[in-house]
GROMACS .gro file of C-alpha atoms in nm:
model
  157
    1MET     CA    1  10.401   0.788  17.745
    2ARG     CA    2  10.392   1.105  17.537
    3ILE     CA    3  10.249   1.422  17.685
    4ALA     CA    4  10.066   1.660  17.451
    5LEU     CA    5   9.883   1.988  17.494
    6MET     CA    6   9.565   2.120  17.333
    7ARG     CA    7   9.442   2.476  17.374
    8TYR     CA    8   9.072   2.565  17.362
    9LYS     CA    9   8.919   2.913  17.373
   10SER     CA   10   8.615   2.893  17.600
   11PRO     CA   11   8.375   3.144  17.759
   12LEU     CA   12   8.588   3.102  18.074
   13GLY     CA   13   8.910   3.193  17.897
   14GLU     CA   14   9.172   2.967  17.744
   15LEU     CA   15   9.166   2.605  17.857
   16SER     CA   16   9.492   2.412  17.845
   17CYS     CA   17   9.411   2.043  17.805
   18VAL     CA   18   9.694   1.800  17.875
   19PHE     CA   19   9.694   1.447  17.737
   20GLU     CA   20   9.896   1.140  17.819
   21GLY     CA   21   9.846   0.938  17.505
   22GLU     CA   22   9.470   0.935  17.439
   23ARG     CA   23   9.373   1.014  17.798
   24LEU     CA   24   9.306   1.362  17.930
   25VAL     CA   25   9.503   1.419  18.252
   26GLU     CA   26   9.456   1.791  18.320
   27ILE     CA   27   9.254   2.098  18.232
   28ALA     CA   28   9.393   2.432  18.341
   29ILE     CA   29   9.164   2.734  18.316
   30LYS     CA   30   9.353   3.056  18.231
   31GLU     CA   31   9.675   2.927  18.388
   32ARG     CA   32   9.977   2.719  18.305
   33PRO     CA   33   9.909   2.346  18.331
   34LEU     CA   34  10.108   2.152  18.591
   35PHE     CA   35  10.160   1.837  18.385
   36ALA     CA   36  10.266   1.984  18.049
   37PRO     CA   37  10.641   2.027  18.015
   38THR     CA   38  10.763   2.333  17.830
   39GLY     CA   39  10.787   2.260  17.461
   40CYS     CA   40  10.556   1.957  17.466
   41GLN     CA   41  10.377   1.869  17.145
   42LEU     CA   42  10.067   2.074  17.057
   43VAL     CA   43   9.776   1.864  16.933
   44GLU     CA   44   9.429   1.914  16.792
   45ASN     CA   45   9.193   1.672  16.964
   46SER     CA   46   8.884   1.731  16.755
   47GLY     CA   47   8.674   1.494  16.968
   48LEU     CA   48   8.736   1.688  17.289
   49LYS     CA   49   8.706   2.023  17.109
   50LYS     CA   50   8.367   1.917  16.972
   51GLU     CA   51   8.252   1.804  17.317
   52LEU     CA   52   8.368   2.129  17.480
   53HIS     CA   53   8.193   2.329  17.208
   54GLU     CA   54   7.871   2.134  17.265
   55TYR     CA   55   7.904   2.169  17.644
   56PHE     CA   56   7.952   2.546  17.633
   57ALA     CA   57   7.658   2.570  17.391
   58GLY     CA   58   7.444   2.397  17.657
   59ARG     CA   59   7.390   2.080  17.451
   60LEU     CA   60   7.628   1.828  17.611
   61LYS     CA   61   7.540   1.674  17.947
   62ARG     CA   62   7.810   1.407  17.979
   63PHE     CA   63   8.164   1.393  17.840
   64SER     CA   64   8.293   1.076  17.676
   65GLN     CA   65   8.660   1.182  17.672
   66LYS     CA   66   8.879   0.916  17.840
   67ILE     CA   67   9.056   1.050  18.148
   68LYS     CA   68   9.333   0.941  18.380
   69PHE     CA   69   9.431   1.066  18.725
   70ILE     CA   70   9.810   1.091  18.734
   71SER     CA   71   9.824   1.270  19.069
   72GLY     CA   72   9.637   1.255  19.397
   73THR     CA   73   9.586   1.018  19.687
   74PRO     CA   74   9.349   0.721  19.688
   75PHE     CA   75   9.098   0.931  19.886
   76GLU     CA   76   9.121   1.216  19.634
   77HIS     CA   77   9.058   0.968  19.354
   78LYS     CA   78   8.744   0.845  19.535
   79VAL     CA   79   8.623   1.204  19.569
   80TRP     CA   80   8.692   1.280  19.202
   81ARG     CA   81   8.513   0.962  19.090
   82ALA     CA   82   8.214   1.056  19.308
   83LEU     CA   83   8.188   1.388  19.122
   84LYS     CA   84   8.112   1.199  18.801
   85LYS     CA   85   7.790   1.071  18.967
   86ILE     CA   86   7.640   1.421  18.991
   87PRO     CA   87   7.408   1.474  18.694
   88SER     CA   88   7.450   1.783  18.480
   89GLY     CA   89   7.240   2.072  18.606
   90GLN     CA   90   7.227   1.936  18.961
   91THR     CA   91   7.431   2.002  19.273
   92ARG     CA   92   7.539   1.805  19.577
   93THR     CA   93   7.694   1.905  19.909
   94TYR     CA   94   8.045   1.853  20.039
   95LYS     CA   95   7.892   1.613  20.294
   96TRP     CA   96   7.740   1.406  20.012
   97ILE     CA   97   8.079   1.387  19.839
   98ALA     CA   98   8.249   1.275  20.162
   99GLU     CA   99   7.985   1.005  20.206
  100GLN     CA  100   8.025   0.888  19.845
  101ALA     CA  101   8.401   0.868  19.899
  102GLY     CA  102   8.341   0.637  20.196
  103SER     CA  103   8.441   0.886  20.466
  104PRO     CA  104   8.126   1.066  20.586
  105LYS     CA  105   8.312   1.268  20.850
  106ALA     CA  106   8.585   1.384  20.610
  107VAL     CA  107   8.389   1.681  20.477
  108ARG     CA  108   8.685   1.922  20.495
  109ALA     CA  109   8.918   1.669  20.336
  110ALA     CA  110   8.665   1.619  20.056
  111GLY     CA  111   8.660   1.995  20.001
  112GLN     CA  112   9.040   2.002  19.987
  113ALA     CA  113   9.034   1.717  19.734
  114LEU     CA  114   8.794   1.918  19.517
  115GLY     CA  115   9.046   2.203  19.519
  116LYS     CA  116   9.305   1.966  19.371
  117ASN     CA  117   9.080   1.827  19.096
  118PRO     CA  118   9.302   1.820  18.785
  119LEU     CA  119   9.006   1.791  18.545
  120PRO     CA  120   8.753   2.067  18.618
  121ILE     CA  121   8.447   2.076  18.391
  122ILE     CA  122   8.499   1.710  18.285
  123VAL     CA  123   8.509   1.597  18.650
  124PRO     CA  124   8.246   1.848  18.768
  125CYS     CA  125   8.363   1.987  19.102
  126HIS     CA  126   8.163   2.302  19.024
  127ARG     CA  127   7.847   2.103  19.109
  128VAL     CA  128   7.939   2.088  19.479
  129ILE     CA  129   7.789   2.351  19.708
  130ALA     CA  130   7.769   2.421  20.081
  131SER     CA  131   7.498   2.251  20.286
  132ASP     CA  132   7.314   2.584  20.315
  133GLY     CA  133   7.296   2.604  19.935
  134SER     CA  134   7.559   2.876  19.898
  135LEU     CA  135   7.832   2.869  19.639
  136THR     CA  136   8.171   2.836  19.801
  137GLY     CA  137   8.523   2.852  19.663
  138TYR     CA  138   8.621   2.715  19.326
  139SER     CA  139   8.993   2.678  19.272
  140SER     CA  140   8.954   2.671  18.893
  141GLY     CA  141   8.869   3.035  18.845
  142GLY     CA  142   8.669   3.140  19.151
  143VAL     CA  143   8.303   3.148  19.246
  144LYS     CA  144   8.208   3.349  18.934
  145VAL     CA  145   8.329   3.065  18.711
  146LYS     CA  146   8.144   2.812  18.927
  147GLU     CA  147   7.826   3.018  18.899
  148LEU     CA  148   7.866   3.051  18.520
  149LEU     CA  149   7.908   2.672  18.478
  150LEU     CA  150   7.605   2.597  18.696
  151ARG     CA  151   7.393   2.850  18.503
  152LEU     CA  152   7.515   2.701  18.174
  153GLU     CA  153   7.404   2.353  18.286
  154ASN     CA  154   7.073   2.465  18.433
  155PRO     CA  155   6.963   2.798  18.286
  156ASP     CA  156   6.622   2.777  18.460
  157ALA     CA  157   6.765   2.761  18.813
   0.00000   0.00000   0.00000
């Protein structure tokens, strides 16, 4: 399968979007993507660019871009799929994610899986918060990025 790279300038900084065929497999925020070999083909995916533009303008609530997980364990995949159930503008706890993944006691493991999410923004790990309501770490740019994304999705909160 061919690997291709698309760059997108966002309010968070440059996003590197890696595709395997038509499916998005990674988004790296302000860093080098893991799954894009040096010299891979650069592409213009106008569909994803349009969706990202609409999302950052506060008008898109759900992405339609096809995705594929090319890394991760079966448990991590369950966690990442559970993230897609969280509506835009809402948050859930790490405990909720662990429960949705079928392992209610694996709260720490769920948190570690979130840190390995290869598709931030599209697979919205920024919508997960601590049980006390506080914003905790966000491996894709830190808590400030997480806060910005949550404010973007729910400006009235």
